[in-house]
Amino acid sequence: MRTEISEDLYEKACTLMPGGVNSPVRAFRSVGRIPFFVKSAKGDRLMDEDGNEWIDYVCSWGPGILGHAYPEVVQKVREAVLDGLTFGTPTRKEVELAEMICGCMPSMEKIRLVNSGTEAVMSAVRAARGYTGRSRIVKFRGCYHGHSDGLLVKAGSGLLTGGVPDSDGIPASYTAHTLVAPYNDTQRVAEIFREYGQEIACLIVEPVAANMGVVLPEKGFLEFLREITERYGAVLIFDEVITGFRLGLGGAQEYYHIRPDMTTLGKIAGGGMPLAAYGGRREIMDCIAPLGNVYQAGTLSGNPIATTAGIATLSVLMDQPEIYTQIEEKAEKLADAYRSHAGLWVNQIGSLLSVFFTDRTVRDYSSAVFSNVDAYAAYFEYMLENGIYVAPSQFEAMFVSSAHTREDIELTLQCIRGLDMQKIYKW
Ligand code: HOZ
């Protein structure tokens, strides 16, 4: 594998950007190597500056459900660009995309388009606080909801491997209203509500956690969250930035038949462009300016190129709903191959999966962090040497797309079967 050009770029990048990157996990630090620099991508393949090519199971951390450079999406974006890049005015496409999203997720009676998942969550929490007139929020240990101040408490994703439990630069007063419970622990949630119930504005949860690796909600967990938030008049927010349009057109809320009060979306909703959304019950959304006093705004919100990519991507998924069964089947095959090895725990749902380097059940943050991250790093290196790119961290998800070909899935299966666990674990 040639790495000279990526090495040079990385050296220069490190003089210009913190850690040489624009988002921490991309620096590959938790797998103990330097990152490759991608030049282009097509279908299920990534090509780097040195001419290496990988089968990609990161898919830009989720948006790439159709693979890279999907022809219809690219064509629509090309056409849209000629009409102008940004107007800062309402457009027809915003209305079209809003209608599509609300049609897929009926719990979103009204929606606001923003630019990133972080912005969507931050705004949803503000709306919930404005609506209820309460301050406290409940989140789960290991669930990641973007990097806004109040939510960087026991968060997942890069924070699990970055060596800092939470973030510097956040005054304690900003997180004083954030209460944290272990994922899947209904008893602890009940205790929190018994103590603070009348002060809780909202409870936010990834209905399938995917930022401490993939962790599934246990039977009754989401139902319990629905019931207790309703009982105490708190807003239930489903963070579906990853699961939205990934587990199906209706996301995790359709999959588990739970109607949250609010939902946050990103990734697939923008078809690979910076677009995210939050929405929910009409009376909550009507608290947002200019109708109400909860302020939230953005110059590039509802950007015409991003809405075009979103519309094009969702149109493909709506026209070909069989994609969901196909990508789930591929993910199941991969999961089965991993499960044939001792010393691994696999969580999989739809086209999302994670392989944890532990033989214990992974059901929450404490069990996830029990994984052997050195073994994960050895596995990552082995996959890379075999032309396969998986997440450069134990605590992220593996994403399967409609572009993963039968041949590439077969190559991946062979590679998984060939894993030498003695070597990986240095047994
Ligand atoms: N927050 C993303 C992982 N859950 C990482 C995004 C990126 O580095 O691009």
Coordinates of C-alpha atoms and ligand atoms in Angstrom, one line a residue:
M1 CA 0.0 0.0 0.0
R2 CA 1.5 3.3 -1.1
T3 CA 1.0 6.1 1.5
E4 CA 3.6 8.8 0.5
I5 CA 1.1 11.4 -0.7
S6 CA -1.3 11.0 2.2
E7 CA 1.7 11.2 4.5
D8 CA 2.8 14.5 3.0
L9 CA -0.7 15.9 3.1
Y10 CA -1.2 14.9 6.7
E11 CA 2.1 16.5 7.7
K12 CA 1.0 19.8 6.1
A13 CA -2.6 19.4 7.4
C14 CA -1.3 19.1 11.0
T15 CA 0.4 22.5 10.7
L16 CA -2.9 24.0 9.5
M17 CA -5.7 22.2 11.3
P18 CA -6.0 20.7 14.8
G19 CA -4.8 17.0 14.4
G20 CA -4.8 17.6 10.7
V21 CA -8.5 17.1 10.4
N22 CA -11.9 18.8 10.5
S23 CA -13.5 16.2 12.7
P24 CA -11.6 14.2 15.3
V25 CA -12.4 10.5 14.5
R26 CA -11.0 11.1 10.9
A27 CA -7.5 11.4 12.4
F28 CA -7.4 7.6 12.9
R29 CA -5.7 8.1 16.3
S30 CA -7.6 5.4 18.1
V31 CA -6.3 2.9 15.5
G32 CA -2.8 4.2 15.8
R33 CA -2.0 5.2 12.3
I34 CA -2.3 8.3 10.0
P35 CA -5.4 8.8 7.8
F36 CA -5.5 8.4 4.1
F37 CA -6.7 11.4 2.0
V38 CA -9.6 10.6 -0.3
K39 CA -9.5 11.9 -3.8
S40 CA -12.7 10.5 -5.1
A41 CA -15.4 7.9 -4.5
K42 CA -17.8 5.9 -6.7
G43 CA -20.3 3.2 -5.7
D44 CA -18.9 1.3 -2.8
R45 CA -15.3 2.3 -3.4
L46 CA -13.1 5.1 -2.0
M47 CA -10.0 6.1 -4.0
D48 CA -7.2 8.0 -2.2
E49 CA -4.4 10.3 -3.3
D50 CA -1.9 7.5 -3.5
G51 CA -4.0 5.4 -5.8
N52 CA -5.3 3.0 -3.2
E53 CA -8.8 1.8 -3.4
W54 CA -11.0 0.5 -0.6
I55 CA -14.4 -1.1 -0.2
D56 CA -16.1 1.5 2.0
Y57 CA -18.2 0.5 5.1
V58 CA -18.1 4.0 6.6
C59 CA -20.2 5.6 3.8
S60 CA -19.3 9.1 5.1
W61 CA -20.6 8.1 8.5
G62 CA -24.0 7.3 7.3
P63 CA -25.3 9.5 4.5
G64 CA -24.1 7.2 1.7
I65 CA -27.0 4.7 1.7
L66 CA -26.9 4.7 -2.1
G67 CA -23.1 4.6 -2.2
H68 CA -20.9 7.3 -3.6
A69 CA -21.8 9.6 -6.6
Y70 CA -25.1 7.9 -7.3
P71 CA -25.8 9.0 -10.9
E72 CA -29.3 10.4 -10.4
V73 CA -28.3 12.4 -7.4
V74 CA -25.2 13.8 -9.1
Q75 CA -27.2 14.7 -12.2
K76 CA -29.8 16.6 -10.2
V77 CA -27.1 18.5 -8.2
R78 CA -25.3 19.4 -11.5
E79 CA -28.5 20.9 -12.8
A80 CA -29.3 22.7 -9.6
V81 CA -25.9 24.3 -9.4
L82 CA -26.5 26.2 -12.7
D83 CA -29.5 27.9 -11.1
G84 CA -27.5 29.4 -8.2
L85 CA -25.8 28.2 -5.1
T86 CA -27.7 30.0 -2.3
F87 CA -30.4 32.6 -2.2
G88 CA -31.3 33.2 1.4
T89 CA -35.0 33.2 0.4
P90 CA -37.7 30.6 0.5
T91 CA -37.6 28.1 -2.4
R92 CA -39.9 25.5 -3.9
K93 CA -37.4 22.7 -3.1
E94 CA -37.6 23.4 0.7
V95 CA -41.3 22.8 0.5
E96 CA -40.9 19.7 -1.5
L97 CA -38.3 18.2 0.8
A98 CA -40.3 19.1 3.9
E99 CA -43.3 17.5 2.5
M100 CA -41.4 14.3 1.7
I101 CA -39.9 14.0 5.1
C102 CA -43.1 14.8 7.0
G103 CA -44.9 12.2 4.7
C104 CA -42.4 9.6 5.7
M105 CA -42.4 10.5 9.4
P106 CA -45.9 11.6 10.4
S107 CA -44.8 12.5 13.9
M108 CA -43.1 15.4 12.3
E109 CA -46.1 17.7 11.7
K110 CA -43.9 20.6 11.1
I111 CA -40.2 20.7 10.3
R112 CA -37.3 23.2 10.1
L113 CA -34.3 22.6 7.8
V114 CA -30.8 23.3 9.2
N115 CA -27.3 22.4 8.3
S116 CA -26.0 19.8 10.7
G117 CA -27.1 17.2 13.1
T118 CA -25.6 19.2 15.9
E119 CA -27.6 22.3 14.9
A120 CA -30.8 20.2 14.6
V121 CA -30.4 18.7 18.1
M122 CA -29.4 22.0 19.7
S123 CA -32.5 23.7 18.2
A124 CA -34.9 20.8 19.1
V125 CA -33.8 21.0 22.8
R126 CA -34.3 24.8 22.7
A127 CA -37.7 24.3 21.3
A128 CA -38.6 21.7 23.9
R129 CA -37.4 24.1 26.7
G130 CA -39.3 27.0 25.2
Y131 CA -42.5 24.9 24.9
T132 CA -42.4 23.4 28.4
G133 CA -40.9 26.4 30.2
R134 CA -38.6 23.9 31.9
S135 CA -34.8 23.6 31.9
R136 CA -33.6 20.1 32.6
I137 CA -32.8 17.5 29.9
V138 CA -32.2 13.8 30.2
K139 CA -29.8 12.0 27.9
F140 CA -28.1 8.6 27.9
R141 CA -24.5 7.7 28.6
G142 CA -22.7 6.9 25.3
C143 CA -25.4 8.5 23.2
Y144 CA -24.0 11.3 21.0
H145 CA -26.1 14.2 19.9
G146 CA -23.6 16.5 18.3
H147 CA -21.2 18.8 19.9
S148 CA -23.4 21.5 21.4
D149 CA -22.4 22.5 25.0
G150 CA -25.3 21.0 27.0
L151 CA -25.1 17.6 25.3
L152 CA -21.4 16.9 25.7
V153 CA -21.9 15.0 28.8
K154 CA -21.1 11.3 28.8
A155 CA -21.3 11.5 25.0
G156 CA -20.1 8.8 22.6
S157 CA -18.4 8.9 19.2
G158 CA -14.9 10.5 19.2
L159 CA -15.3 11.3 22.8
L160 CA -15.0 7.7 23.7
T161 CA -11.6 7.3 22.1
G162 CA -10.3 10.9 22.2
G163 CA -8.9 10.6 25.7
V164 CA -11.2 13.2 27.2
P165 CA -14.3 12.1 29.0
D166 CA -16.1 15.2 28.1
S167 CA -14.9 18.5 26.6
D168 CA -12.9 21.4 28.0
G169 CA -14.3 24.8 27.3
I170 CA -17.8 24.1 28.6
P171 CA -18.7 25.9 31.8
A172 CA -20.2 23.6 34.4
S173 CA -23.3 25.8 34.5
Y174 CA -24.0 24.8 30.8
T175 CA -24.3 21.2 31.6
A176 CA -25.8 21.6 35.1
H177 CA -29.3 20.9 33.7
T178 CA -28.2 17.7 31.9
L179 CA -29.2 14.5 33.6
V180 CA -27.6 11.2 32.4
A181 CA -28.9 7.7 32.6
P182 CA -27.4 4.4 31.4
Y183 CA -28.9 3.3 28.1
N184 CA -31.5 0.5 28.4
D185 CA -31.9 1.2 32.2
T186 CA -35.6 2.0 32.8
Q187 CA -35.2 1.9 36.5
R188 CA -32.7 4.8 36.5
V189 CA -34.8 6.8 34.2
A190 CA -37.8 6.3 36.5
E191 CA -35.7 7.5 39.5
I192 CA -34.6 10.6 37.6
F193 CA -38.2 11.4 36.7
R194 CA -39.4 10.8 40.3
E195 CA -36.8 13.3 41.5
Y196 CA -36.9 15.9 38.8
G197 CA -40.0 15.1 36.7
Q198 CA -41.6 18.5 36.9
E199 CA -38.4 20.3 35.8
I200 CA -37.6 18.1 32.8
A201 CA -38.1 19.7 29.5
C202 CA -37.1 16.8 27.3
L203 CA -35.6 13.4 27.1
I204 CA -33.4 12.8 24.1
V205 CA -32.3 9.4 22.9
E206 CA -30.8 7.7 19.9
P207 CA -33.6 5.0 19.4
V208 CA -30.8 2.7 18.2
A209 CA -27.6 4.0 19.7
A210 CA -24.9 4.1 17.0
N211 CA -22.2 6.3 18.6
M212 CA -20.8 3.8 21.2
G213 CA -20.9 1.3 18.4
V214 CA -24.3 0.0 17.5
V215 CA -26.4 -0.8 20.7
L216 CA -30.0 -1.9 20.3
P217 CA -32.8 -0.8 22.6
E218 CA -34.0 -3.7 24.6
K219 CA -37.6 -4.8 24.5
G220 CA -39.9 -2.3 26.2
F221 CA -37.2 0.4 26.6
L222 CA -38.5 2.9 24.0
E223 CA -42.1 2.2 25.0
F224 CA -41.1 3.0 28.6
L225 CA -39.5 6.3 27.5
R226 CA -42.7 7.2 25.6
E227 CA -44.8 6.4 28.6
I228 CA -42.8 8.2 31.3
T229 CA -42.2 11.4 29.2
E230 CA -45.9 11.6 28.5
R231 CA -46.8 11.1 32.2
Y232 CA -44.5 14.0 33.3
G233 CA -45.3 16.3 30.4
A234 CA -41.7 16.1 29.0
V235 CA -40.9 16.2 25.3
L236 CA -39.6 12.9 23.9
I237 CA -36.9 13.6 21.2
F238 CA -35.7 10.8 19.0
D239 CA -32.3 11.6 17.6
E240 CA -32.6 9.9 14.2
V241 CA -29.6 11.6 12.6
I242 CA -28.2 8.1 11.9
T243 CA -31.4 5.9 11.9
G244 CA -33.5 8.3 9.9
F245 CA -34.1 6.8 6.4
R246 CA -31.5 4.1 7.3
L247 CA -33.8 1.6 9.1
G248 CA -36.5 2.4 6.6
L249 CA -38.3 5.4 5.2
G250 CA -40.0 6.0 8.6
G251 CA -36.7 5.5 10.6
A252 CA -36.5 3.9 14.0
Q253 CA -39.9 5.4 15.1
E254 CA -41.6 3.4 12.4
Y255 CA -39.5 0.3 13.0
Y256 CA -40.4 0.3 16.7
H257 CA -43.9 1.8 16.3
I258 CA -43.2 4.7 18.7
R259 CA -44.3 8.3 18.0
P260 CA -41.9 10.7 19.5
D261 CA -42.8 14.4 20.1
M262 CA -39.8 15.6 18.2
T263 CA -37.3 14.1 15.8
T264 CA -33.9 15.2 14.6
L265 CA -32.5 14.1 11.2
G266 CA -29.3 14.6 9.2
K267 CA -27.0 12.4 7.1
I268 CA -29.2 10.6 4.5
A269 CA -31.8 13.4 4.6
G270 CA -29.3 15.6 2.9
G271 CA -28.1 13.0 0.4
G272 CA -24.5 13.7 1.1
M273 CA -24.8 17.5 1.4
P274 CA -24.8 19.5 4.6
L275 CA -28.5 19.4 5.5
A276 CA -30.3 18.4 8.7
A277 CA -33.7 18.9 10.1
Y278 CA -35.7 19.0 13.3
G279 CA -39.4 18.8 13.6
G280 CA -42.3 17.4 15.6
R281 CA -45.7 18.2 17.0
R282 CA -47.3 21.3 15.6
E283 CA -47.7 23.1 18.9
I284 CA -44.1 22.6 19.8
M285 CA -42.8 23.7 16.4
D286 CA -45.1 26.8 16.5
C287 CA -43.0 28.1 19.4
I288 CA -40.2 28.8 16.9
A289 CA -39.6 32.2 15.4
P290 CA -41.2 33.9 13.6
L291 CA -44.3 32.3 15.0
G292 CA -43.0 32.0 18.6
N293 CA -40.3 33.2 20.8
V294 CA -37.8 30.4 20.4
Y295 CA -35.1 31.8 18.1
Q296 CA -33.3 29.8 15.5
A297 CA -32.0 30.9 12.1
G298 CA -29.4 30.2 9.5
T299 CA -28.1 31.8 6.3
L300 CA -27.6 28.5 4.5
S301 CA -30.5 26.6 6.0
G302 CA -32.6 24.9 3.3
N303 CA -29.8 25.5 0.8
P304 CA -31.0 24.8 -2.8
I305 CA -28.1 22.4 -3.6
A306 CA -28.5 20.5 -0.3
T307 CA -32.3 20.2 -0.7
T308 CA -31.8 19.0 -4.3
A309 CA -29.5 16.2 -3.1
G310 CA -31.9 15.3 -0.3
I311 CA -35.0 15.2 -2.6
A312 CA -33.1 13.1 -5.2
T313 CA -31.9 10.6 -2.6
L314 CA -35.2 10.2 -0.9
S315 CA -36.9 9.8 -4.3
V316 CA -34.7 6.9 -5.1
L317 CA -35.4 5.3 -1.7
M318 CA -39.2 5.8 -2.2
D319 CA -39.2 4.4 -5.7
Q320 CA -37.1 1.4 -4.7
P321 CA -38.1 0.5 -1.1
E322 CA -36.7 -3.0 -1.8
I323 CA -33.3 -1.4 -1.2
Y324 CA -33.9 -1.7 2.6
T325 CA -34.4 -5.5 2.4
Q326 CA -31.3 -5.9 0.2
I327 CA -29.0 -3.9 2.4
E328 CA -30.3 -5.6 5.5
E329 CA -29.5 -9.0 4.0
K330 CA -26.0 -7.9 3.2
A331 CA -25.5 -6.7 6.7
E332 CA -26.8 -10.0 8.1
K333 CA -24.3 -11.9 6.1
L334 CA -21.5 -9.8 7.4
A335 CA -22.8 -10.1 11.0
D336 CA -23.0 -13.9 10.7
A337 CA -19.4 -14.1 9.4
Y338 CA -18.2 -12.1 12.4
R339 CA -20.2 -14.3 14.7
S340 CA -18.4 -17.4 13.5
H341 CA -15.4 -16.2 15.5
A342 CA -15.0 -16.5 19.3
G343 CA -14.1 -13.3 21.1
L344 CA -16.4 -11.0 19.2
W345 CA -19.8 -9.6 20.0
V346 CA -21.9 -8.3 17.1
N347 CA -24.9 -6.0 17.2
Q348 CA -26.8 -5.5 14.0
I349 CA -30.1 -4.0 12.9
G350 CA -31.0 -3.3 9.3
S351 CA -27.9 -2.1 7.4
L352 CA -26.2 -0.9 10.6
L353 CA -23.8 -3.1 12.6
S354 CA -20.9 -3.1 15.0
V355 CA -18.4 -5.8 15.9
F356 CA -17.1 -5.4 19.5
F357 CA -13.9 -7.0 20.6
T358 CA -15.3 -8.6 23.6
D359 CA -17.2 -11.9 24.2
R360 CA -19.7 -10.2 26.6
T361 CA -23.1 -8.9 25.7
V362 CA -22.9 -5.2 24.7
R363 CA -26.1 -3.4 25.8
D364 CA -24.9 0.0 27.1
Y365 CA -21.9 2.3 27.5
S366 CA -20.3 0.2 30.3
S367 CA -20.4 -3.0 28.3
A368 CA -19.3 -1.2 25.1
V369 CA -16.2 0.3 26.7
F370 CA -15.2 -3.2 27.9
S371 CA -14.1 -3.9 24.3
N372 CA -10.5 -4.4 23.6
V373 CA -9.5 -1.3 21.5
D374 CA -6.0 -2.6 20.8
A375 CA -7.6 -5.7 19.2
Y376 CA -9.9 -3.4 17.2
A377 CA -6.9 -1.5 15.9
A378 CA -5.2 -4.7 14.8
Y379 CA -8.5 -5.7 13.0
F380 CA -8.8 -2.3 11.4
E381 CA -5.2 -2.6 10.0
Y382 CA -5.9 -6.1 8.8
M383 CA -9.1 -5.0 6.9
L384 CA -7.2 -2.1 5.4
E385 CA -4.4 -4.3 4.2
N386 CA -7.1 -6.4 2.5
G387 CA -8.7 -3.4 0.8
I388 CA -11.5 -2.8 3.2
Y389 CA -12.2 0.4 5.1
V390 CA -14.2 0.0 8.3
A391 CA -14.7 2.7 10.9
P392 CA -11.4 3.9 12.4
S393 CA -12.8 3.5 15.9
Q394 CA -14.4 0.7 17.9
F395 CA -17.2 3.0 18.9
E396 CA -18.7 3.8 15.5
A397 CA -21.0 1.9 13.2
M398 CA -20.4 -0.1 10.1
F399 CA -22.8 1.1 7.3
V400 CA -23.9 -1.1 4.3
S401 CA -25.2 0.6 1.1
S402 CA -27.1 -0.4 -2.0
A403 CA -23.9 0.1 -3.9
H404 CA -22.1 -2.8 -2.1
T405 CA -21.9 -5.3 -4.9
R406 CA -22.3 -9.1 -4.5
E407 CA -18.6 -9.5 -5.3
D408 CA -17.4 -6.9 -2.8
I409 CA -19.6 -8.5 -0.1
E410 CA -18.1 -11.8 -1.0
L411 CA -14.5 -10.4 -0.7
T412 CA -15.4 -8.9 2.6
L413 CA -16.8 -12.2 3.9
Q414 CA -13.6 -14.0 2.9
C415 CA -11.6 -11.4 4.7
I416 CA -13.7 -11.7 7.9
R417 CA -13.5 -15.5 7.8
G418 CA -9.8 -15.2 7.5
L419 CA -9.4 -13.1 10.7
D420 CA -6.8 -14.7 12.9
M421 CA -8.1 -14.0 16.4
Q422 CA -4.9 -15.3 18.0
K423 CA -3.0 -12.6 16.2
I424 CA -5.6 -9.9 16.7
Y425 CA -5.8 -10.5 20.4
K426 CA -2.1 -11.4 20.7
W427 CA -3.3 -14.5 22.5
Ligands
HOZ1 N1 -19.6 12.3 14.3 C1 -19.2 11.4 13.4 C2 -19.1 10.0 13.9 N2 -20.2 9.6 14.7 C3 -17.9 11.7 12.7 C4 -18.1 12.6 11.5 C5 -16.8 12.8 10.7 O1 -15.7 12.7 11.3 O2 -17.0 13.1 9.6

